XYZ file of C-alpha atoms in Angstrom:
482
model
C 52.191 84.455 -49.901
C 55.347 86.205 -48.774
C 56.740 82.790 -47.303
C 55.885 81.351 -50.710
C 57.683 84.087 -52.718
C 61.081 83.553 -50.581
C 61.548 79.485 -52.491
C 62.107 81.602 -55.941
C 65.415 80.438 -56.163
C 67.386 83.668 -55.161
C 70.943 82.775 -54.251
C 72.291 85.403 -52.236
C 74.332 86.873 -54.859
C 71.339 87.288 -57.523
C 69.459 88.677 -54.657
C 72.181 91.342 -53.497
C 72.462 91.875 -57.625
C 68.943 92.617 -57.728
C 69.606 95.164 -54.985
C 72.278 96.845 -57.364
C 70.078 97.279 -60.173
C 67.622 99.485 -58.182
C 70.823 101.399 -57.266
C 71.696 102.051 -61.181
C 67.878 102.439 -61.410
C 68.404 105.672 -58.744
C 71.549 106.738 -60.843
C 73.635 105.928 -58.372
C 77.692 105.801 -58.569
C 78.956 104.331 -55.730
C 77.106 101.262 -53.914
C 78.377 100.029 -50.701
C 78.040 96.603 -48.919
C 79.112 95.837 -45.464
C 78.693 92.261 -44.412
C 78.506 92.694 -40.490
C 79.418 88.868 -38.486
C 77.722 88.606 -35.400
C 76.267 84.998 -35.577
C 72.844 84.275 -35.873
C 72.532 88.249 -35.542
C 74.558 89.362 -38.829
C 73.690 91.729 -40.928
C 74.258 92.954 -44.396
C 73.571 96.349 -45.538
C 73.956 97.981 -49.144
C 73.981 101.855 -49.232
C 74.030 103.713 -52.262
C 74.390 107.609 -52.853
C 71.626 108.067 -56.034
C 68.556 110.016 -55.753
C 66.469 108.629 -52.543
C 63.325 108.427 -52.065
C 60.861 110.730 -49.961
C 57.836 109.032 -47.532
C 55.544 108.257 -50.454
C 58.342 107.142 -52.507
C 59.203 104.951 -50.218
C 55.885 103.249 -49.455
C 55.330 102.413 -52.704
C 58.882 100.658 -53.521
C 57.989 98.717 -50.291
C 54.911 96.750 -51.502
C 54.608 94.161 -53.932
C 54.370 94.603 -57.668
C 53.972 98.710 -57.182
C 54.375 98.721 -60.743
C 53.375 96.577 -63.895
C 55.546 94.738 -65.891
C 53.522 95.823 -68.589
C 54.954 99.856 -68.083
C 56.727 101.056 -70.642
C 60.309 101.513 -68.760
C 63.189 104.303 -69.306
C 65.955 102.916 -71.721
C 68.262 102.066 -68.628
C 65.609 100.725 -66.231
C 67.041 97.515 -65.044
C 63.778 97.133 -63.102
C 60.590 94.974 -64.519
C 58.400 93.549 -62.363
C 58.366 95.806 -59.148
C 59.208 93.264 -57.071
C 62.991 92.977 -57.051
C 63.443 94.457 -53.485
C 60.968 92.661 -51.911
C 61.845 89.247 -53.349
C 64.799 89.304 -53.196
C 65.390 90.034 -49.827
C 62.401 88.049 -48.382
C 64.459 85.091 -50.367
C 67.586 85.504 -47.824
C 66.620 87.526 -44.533
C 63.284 87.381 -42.133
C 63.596 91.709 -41.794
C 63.668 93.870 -44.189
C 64.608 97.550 -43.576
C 64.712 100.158 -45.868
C 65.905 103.642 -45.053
C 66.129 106.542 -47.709
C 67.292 109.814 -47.833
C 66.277 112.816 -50.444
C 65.802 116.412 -49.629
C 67.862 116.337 -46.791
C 64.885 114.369 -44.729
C 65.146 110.562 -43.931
C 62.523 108.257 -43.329
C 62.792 104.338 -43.009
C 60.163 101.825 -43.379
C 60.535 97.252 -42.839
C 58.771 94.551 -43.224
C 58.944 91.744 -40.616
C 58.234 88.405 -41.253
C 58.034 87.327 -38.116
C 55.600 89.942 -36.948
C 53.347 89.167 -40.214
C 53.032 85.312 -39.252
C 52.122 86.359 -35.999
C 49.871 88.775 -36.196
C 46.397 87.257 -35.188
C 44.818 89.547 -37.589
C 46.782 88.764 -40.293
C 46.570 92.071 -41.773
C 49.715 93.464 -43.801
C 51.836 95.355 -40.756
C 54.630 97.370 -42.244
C 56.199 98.820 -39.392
C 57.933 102.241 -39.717
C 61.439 102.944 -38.643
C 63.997 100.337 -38.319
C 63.916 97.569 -35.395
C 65.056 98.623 -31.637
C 68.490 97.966 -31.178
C 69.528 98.493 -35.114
C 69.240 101.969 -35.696
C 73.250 102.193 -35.866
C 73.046 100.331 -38.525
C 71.683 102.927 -40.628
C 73.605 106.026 -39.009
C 76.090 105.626 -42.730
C 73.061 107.386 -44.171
C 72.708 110.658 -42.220
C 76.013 111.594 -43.840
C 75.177 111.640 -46.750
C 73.033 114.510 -48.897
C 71.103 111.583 -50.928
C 70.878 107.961 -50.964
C 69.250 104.472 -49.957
C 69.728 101.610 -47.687
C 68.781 98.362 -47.798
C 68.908 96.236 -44.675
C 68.843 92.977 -43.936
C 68.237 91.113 -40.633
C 67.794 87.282 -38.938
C 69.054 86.333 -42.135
C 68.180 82.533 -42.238
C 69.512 81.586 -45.536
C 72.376 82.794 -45.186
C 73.281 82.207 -41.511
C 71.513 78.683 -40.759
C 72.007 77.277 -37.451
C 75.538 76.187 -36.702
C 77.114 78.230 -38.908
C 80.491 80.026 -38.207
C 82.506 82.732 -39.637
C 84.180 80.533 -42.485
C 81.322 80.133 -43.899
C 80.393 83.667 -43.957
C 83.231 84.632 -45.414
C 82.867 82.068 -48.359
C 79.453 83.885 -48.857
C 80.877 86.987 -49.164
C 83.741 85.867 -51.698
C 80.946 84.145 -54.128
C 78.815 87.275 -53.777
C 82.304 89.311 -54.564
C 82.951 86.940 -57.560
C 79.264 87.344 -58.979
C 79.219 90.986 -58.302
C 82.345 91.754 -60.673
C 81.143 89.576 -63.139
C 77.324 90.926 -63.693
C 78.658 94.538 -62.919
C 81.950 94.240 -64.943
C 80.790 96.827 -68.128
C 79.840 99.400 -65.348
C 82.486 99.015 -63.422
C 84.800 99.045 -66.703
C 82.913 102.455 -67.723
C 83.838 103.511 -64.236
C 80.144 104.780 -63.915
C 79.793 102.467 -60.415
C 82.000 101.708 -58.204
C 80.852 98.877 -55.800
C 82.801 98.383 -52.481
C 82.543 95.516 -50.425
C 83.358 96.492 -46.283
C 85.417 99.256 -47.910
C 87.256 97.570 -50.793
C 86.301 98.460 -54.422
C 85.664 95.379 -56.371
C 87.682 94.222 -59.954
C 85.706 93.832 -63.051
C 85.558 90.325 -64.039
C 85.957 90.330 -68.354
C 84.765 87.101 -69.293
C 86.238 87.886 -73.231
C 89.858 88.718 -72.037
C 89.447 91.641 -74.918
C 92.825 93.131 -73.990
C 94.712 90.498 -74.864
C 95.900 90.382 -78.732
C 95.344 86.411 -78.299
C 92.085 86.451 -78.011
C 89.369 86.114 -81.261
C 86.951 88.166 -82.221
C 84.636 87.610 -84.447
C 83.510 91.697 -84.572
C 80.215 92.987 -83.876
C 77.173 91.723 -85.822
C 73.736 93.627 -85.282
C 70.139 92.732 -86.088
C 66.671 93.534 -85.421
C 64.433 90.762 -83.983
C 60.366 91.470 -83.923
C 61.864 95.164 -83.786
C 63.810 95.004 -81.153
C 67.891 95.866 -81.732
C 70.089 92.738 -80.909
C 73.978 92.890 -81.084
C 76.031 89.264 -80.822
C 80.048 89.218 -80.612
C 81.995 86.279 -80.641
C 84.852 85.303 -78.682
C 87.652 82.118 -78.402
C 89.696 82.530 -75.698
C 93.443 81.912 -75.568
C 94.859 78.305 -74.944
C 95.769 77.597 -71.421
C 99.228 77.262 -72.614
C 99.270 80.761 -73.801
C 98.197 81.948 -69.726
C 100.018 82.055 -66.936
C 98.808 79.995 -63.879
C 97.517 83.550 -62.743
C 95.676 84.560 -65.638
C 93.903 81.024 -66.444
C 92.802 80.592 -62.895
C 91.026 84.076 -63.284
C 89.676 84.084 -66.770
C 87.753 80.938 -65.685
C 85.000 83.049 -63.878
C 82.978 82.180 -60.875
C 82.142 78.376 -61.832
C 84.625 76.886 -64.273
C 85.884 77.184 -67.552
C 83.725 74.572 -68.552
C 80.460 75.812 -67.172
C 81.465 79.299 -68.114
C 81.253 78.394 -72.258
C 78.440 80.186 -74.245
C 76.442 83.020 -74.187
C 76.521 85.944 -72.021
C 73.138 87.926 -72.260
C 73.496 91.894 -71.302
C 70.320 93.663 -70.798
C 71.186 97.211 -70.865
C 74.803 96.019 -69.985
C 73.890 94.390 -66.827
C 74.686 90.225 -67.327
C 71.338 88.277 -67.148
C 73.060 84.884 -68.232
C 76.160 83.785 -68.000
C 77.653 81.058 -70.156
C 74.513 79.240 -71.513
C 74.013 77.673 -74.789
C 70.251 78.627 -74.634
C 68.844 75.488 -75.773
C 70.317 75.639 -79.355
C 72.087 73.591 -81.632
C 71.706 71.901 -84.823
C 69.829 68.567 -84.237
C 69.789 68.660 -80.593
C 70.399 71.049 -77.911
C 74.505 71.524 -77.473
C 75.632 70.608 -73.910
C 78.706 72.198 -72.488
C 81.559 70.026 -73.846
C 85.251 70.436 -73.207
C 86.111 71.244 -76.207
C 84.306 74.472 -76.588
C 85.344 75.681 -73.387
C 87.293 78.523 -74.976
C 83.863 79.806 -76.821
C 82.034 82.654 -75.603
C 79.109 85.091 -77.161
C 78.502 88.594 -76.060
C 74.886 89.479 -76.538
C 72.824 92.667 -76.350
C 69.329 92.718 -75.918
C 67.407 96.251 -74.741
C 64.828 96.177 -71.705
C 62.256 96.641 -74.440
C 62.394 92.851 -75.392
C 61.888 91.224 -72.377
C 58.712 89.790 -73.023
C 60.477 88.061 -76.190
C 63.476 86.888 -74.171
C 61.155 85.733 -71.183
C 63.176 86.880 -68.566
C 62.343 86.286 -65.649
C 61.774 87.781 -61.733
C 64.961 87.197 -60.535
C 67.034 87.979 -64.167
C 68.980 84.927 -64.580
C 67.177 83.356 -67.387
C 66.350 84.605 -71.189
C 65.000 82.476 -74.118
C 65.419 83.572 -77.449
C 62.935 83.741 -79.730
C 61.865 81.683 -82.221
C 62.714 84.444 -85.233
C 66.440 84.777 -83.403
C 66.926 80.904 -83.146
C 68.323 80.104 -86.631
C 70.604 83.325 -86.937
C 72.013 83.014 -83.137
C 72.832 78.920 -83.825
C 74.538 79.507 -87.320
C 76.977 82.338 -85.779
C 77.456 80.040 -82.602
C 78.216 77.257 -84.174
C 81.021 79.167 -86.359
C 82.480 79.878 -82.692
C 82.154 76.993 -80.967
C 84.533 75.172 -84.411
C 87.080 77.920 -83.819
C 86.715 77.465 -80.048
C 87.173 73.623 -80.832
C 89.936 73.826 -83.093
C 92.103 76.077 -80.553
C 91.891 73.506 -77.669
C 92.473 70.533 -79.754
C 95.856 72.178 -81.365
C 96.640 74.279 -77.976
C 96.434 77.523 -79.683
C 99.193 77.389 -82.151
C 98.894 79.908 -84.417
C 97.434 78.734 -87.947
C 99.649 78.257 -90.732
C 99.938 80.363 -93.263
C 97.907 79.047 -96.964
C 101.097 79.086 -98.565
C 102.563 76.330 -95.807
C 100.888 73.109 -97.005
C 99.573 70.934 -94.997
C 101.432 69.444 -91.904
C 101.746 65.523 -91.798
C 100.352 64.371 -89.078
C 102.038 61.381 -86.463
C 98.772 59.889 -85.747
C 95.751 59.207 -88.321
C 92.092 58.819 -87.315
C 90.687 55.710 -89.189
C 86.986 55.312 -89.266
C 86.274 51.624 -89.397
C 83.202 48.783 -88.886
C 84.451 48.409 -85.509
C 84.521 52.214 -84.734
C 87.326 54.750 -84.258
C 91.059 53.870 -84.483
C 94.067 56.032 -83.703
C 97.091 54.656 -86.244
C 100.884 56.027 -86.208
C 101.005 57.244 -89.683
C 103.764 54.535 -91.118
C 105.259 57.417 -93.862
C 106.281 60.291 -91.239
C 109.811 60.877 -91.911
C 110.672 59.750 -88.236
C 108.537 56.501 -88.072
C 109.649 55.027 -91.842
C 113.195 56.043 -91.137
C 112.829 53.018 -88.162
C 111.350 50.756 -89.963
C 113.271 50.610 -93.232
C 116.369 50.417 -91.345
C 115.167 47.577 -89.115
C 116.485 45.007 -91.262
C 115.502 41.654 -89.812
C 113.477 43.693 -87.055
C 110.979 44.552 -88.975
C 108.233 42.544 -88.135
C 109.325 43.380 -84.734
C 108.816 47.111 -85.017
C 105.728 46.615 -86.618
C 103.970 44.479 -83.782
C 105.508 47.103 -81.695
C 103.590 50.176 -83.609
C 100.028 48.036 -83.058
C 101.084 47.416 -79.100
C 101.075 51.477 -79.112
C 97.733 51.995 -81.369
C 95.863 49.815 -79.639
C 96.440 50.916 -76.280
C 96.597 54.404 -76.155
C 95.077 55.746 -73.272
C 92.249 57.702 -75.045
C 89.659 57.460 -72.182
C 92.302 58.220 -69.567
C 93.347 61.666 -71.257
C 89.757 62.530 -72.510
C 88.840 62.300 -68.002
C 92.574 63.891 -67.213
C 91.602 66.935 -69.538
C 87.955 66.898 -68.880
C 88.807 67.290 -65.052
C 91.252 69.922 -66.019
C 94.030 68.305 -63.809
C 96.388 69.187 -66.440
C 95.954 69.387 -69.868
C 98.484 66.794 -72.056
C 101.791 68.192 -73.106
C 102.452 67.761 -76.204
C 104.512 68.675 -79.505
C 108.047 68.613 -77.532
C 106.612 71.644 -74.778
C 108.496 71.963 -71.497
C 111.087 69.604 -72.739
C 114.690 71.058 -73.089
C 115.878 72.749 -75.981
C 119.058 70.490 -76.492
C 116.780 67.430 -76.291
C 114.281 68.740 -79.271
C 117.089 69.788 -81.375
C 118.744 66.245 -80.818
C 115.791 64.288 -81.500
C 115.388 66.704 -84.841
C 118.599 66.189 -85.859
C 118.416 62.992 -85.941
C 115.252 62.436 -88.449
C 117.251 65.635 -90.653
C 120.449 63.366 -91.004
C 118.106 60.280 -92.196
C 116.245 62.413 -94.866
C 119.573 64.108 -96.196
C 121.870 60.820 -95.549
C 119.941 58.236 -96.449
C 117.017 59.608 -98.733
C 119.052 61.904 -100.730
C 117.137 64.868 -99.715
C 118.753 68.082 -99.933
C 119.430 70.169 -96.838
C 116.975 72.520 -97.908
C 114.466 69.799 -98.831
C 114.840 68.039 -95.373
C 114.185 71.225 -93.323
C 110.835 71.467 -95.477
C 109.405 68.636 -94.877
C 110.328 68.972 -91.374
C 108.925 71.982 -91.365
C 105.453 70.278 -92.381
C 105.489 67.519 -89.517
C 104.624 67.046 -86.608
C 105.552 68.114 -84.584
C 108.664 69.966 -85.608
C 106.161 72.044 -87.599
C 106.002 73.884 -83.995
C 109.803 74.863 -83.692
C 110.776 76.767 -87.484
C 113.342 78.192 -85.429
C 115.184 75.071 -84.692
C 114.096 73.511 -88.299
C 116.336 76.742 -89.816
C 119.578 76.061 -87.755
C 119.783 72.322 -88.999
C 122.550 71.294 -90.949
C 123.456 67.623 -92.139
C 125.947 65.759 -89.850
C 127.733 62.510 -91.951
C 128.109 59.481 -90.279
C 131.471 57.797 -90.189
């Protein structure tokens, strides 16, 4: 049964998680990890200074499902099914040691897998004290006046055969990255502090809530089958409002794309993070591109677990069917704003009193499908073609050369891939060359349409895409041709 119990699907960071919670569980404010490379002999070790636990504490946290699922828990229990320790290290080491310290006595207990398949008897050995040659390994604790250790030994799945330090070292930076990012409220609230071989951990804010750039949609509450739920929205700023820095960080442990959607707290620990939870209108939404900016803080209380289904390892949660229509309506609000962000790189909205902007390009729905067309009246395109004279025609065929092969597929995979995201309305181009190329289309309206100065800088001032530079649009004054 135990080998069965290690394929739940653990990774080692949701395990070493899992290890966390029972250290928030034991009011704990410090937890400390030390990943110790010795090859197929490493160990990792997380020490925590909360309560402890005496002899017959301790026995009982060591054996499976010590307590139902079924108990009413305390309101910041991050504990459920009593089998969190056990599971989770069984998923990622052969020995399990456990030493704990309350009272100013310490006593130690492990489990052995190896020993349990071996055992002709097959009777349930759990051995006291830790295994000969690792009782260093828990001398951390006898300095302390309270606190816990977990151990773990001939640790499999996470030192295979032929593996080298690299690779432990990338294990420890994923487990660092997932740490900061389930943790982050606590370690925010600076009621933990989790330190990996000595070094305190970040927070990892996937909402970017201290930057004035970032939308919020404000905190919504509501009760579902009596339980207290509380959703905020969020769209994150444009990449071309971030500095190389900042985007590379805000995109979390897997990818801006991945990380789009829901984040579930329970009791402010992250059970999900970025998941669209099987909603949508029609059909379930998918994590698209475009909503890669959208993210949704939500609240649920350890009371509701049954109605969220969450499961052993907390990494899952369904909503419930009376939550399903009220969560989808306020996501899908997001995921438009989120939408409408990326597509206009998160220029700031124009004011009601603007007008509308004339756009360079027109969507055309036709039999055939979807066609792109330059939009023949902008001031720029119709000042070419009405002084083309006998090139008309040629300018024309010129135009449908350019709609008909614009590389939509290329820059839908260039984006998608986020290689680098298009540039567009005149950005990282010099200022001399934007105010040239403006000039030019001002001198046509006022010189040849008749428009006044003042005229011409409005209607430049509603087109693309000088509608992104009112600085430059202001400073424009008519130039007469000789």
């Amino acid at each position: 049964m135990v080998e069965a119990l290690r394929g739940l699907g653990y990774s080692p960071a949701a395990a070493i998680a899992d290890l966390v919670d029972n250290s928030i569980a034991a009011r704990a404010s410090a937890v400390d990890i030390r990943f110790v490379w010795n090859g197929p002999d490493s160990s990792i070790s997380i020490t925590d200074n909360g309560a402890g636990m005496d002899d017959q504490m301790l026995d009982s946290a060591m054996r499976l499902g010590e307590r139902s699922p079924l108990e009413q828990r305390e309101k910041g229990d991050l504990g459920r099914f009593g089998l969190g320790l056990k599971t989770a290290s069984f998923s990622q080491a052969r020995r399990l040691t456990v030493a704990s310290r309350r009272d100013g006595a310490t006593c130690s207990l492990r489990w052995d897998l190896d020993v349990l398949r071996d055992d002709p008897t097959g009777s349930w050995s759990l051995l006291e004290g830790p295994s000969p040659g690792s009782e260093s390994l828990l001398m951390p604790l006898d300095d302390m006046p309270s606190g816990t250790m977990v151990l773990w030994e001939i640790m499999d799945r996470i030192v295979p055969a032929g593996s080298r330090d690299q690779d432990f070292l990338a294990v420890i930076d994923r487990i660092e990255r997932h740490l900061s990012m389930v943790f982050h409220r606590y370690l925010e609230g600076r009621r933990l502090v989790i330190r990996i071989n000595g070094t305190a951990i970040r927070p990892w804010d996937p909402f970017l809530r201290s930057r004035p750039d970032t939308w919020r949609s404000g905190l919504e509450s509501f009760r579902v089958n009596g339980h207290g739920i509380e959703m905020e929205g969020f769209v994150l700023p444009h990449k071309d409002r971030l500095s190389p820095k900042e985007y590379g960080e805000a995109a979390g442990p897997d990818g801006w794309t991945s990380q789009q959607g829901f984040y579930v707290y329970r009791n402010e620990r992250l059970l999900v993070a970025g998941h669209w939870l099987g909603l949508g209108q029609g059909r379930s939404w998918t994590k698209e591109e475009p909503f890669r900016l959208a993210r949704i803080r939500l609240d649920i209380p350890n009371s509701a677990d049954e109605d969220w289904k969450i499961d052993i390892r907390k990494s899952t949660a369904r909503p419930p069917l009376e939550a399903r229509a009220r969560l989808s309506l306020f996501a899908e609000d997001v995921r438009q704003r989120a939408r409408k962000v990326f597509a206009f790189r998160g220029r700031p909205e124009r004011s009601s009193g603007a007008g509308p902007v004339s756009p360079a390009w027109h969507a055309t729905h036709l039999t055939g499908g979807l066609r792109y067309r330059v939009d023949r009246n902008h001031p720029a395109v119709a000042a070419v073609i009405e002084n083309a004279g006998s090139l008309r025609d040629d300018v024309i065929a010129m135009l449908r050369v350019i709609e008909e092969t614009v590389p939509v597929q290329q820059i839908w995979l260039d984006t998608a891939e986020a290689k680098e995201t298009p540039r567009m309305g005149f950005q990282g181009v010099p200022p001399e060359e934007v105010q040239s190329v403006m000039q030019t289309v001002f001198n046509n309206l006022v010189n040849r349409k008749g428009l006044t100065q003042e005229q011409a800088r409005r209607q430049l001032a509603a087109t693309e895409p000088f509608d992104s530079w009112p600085g430059f649009v202001e400073t424009l004054q008519s130039v007469t041709r000789g």
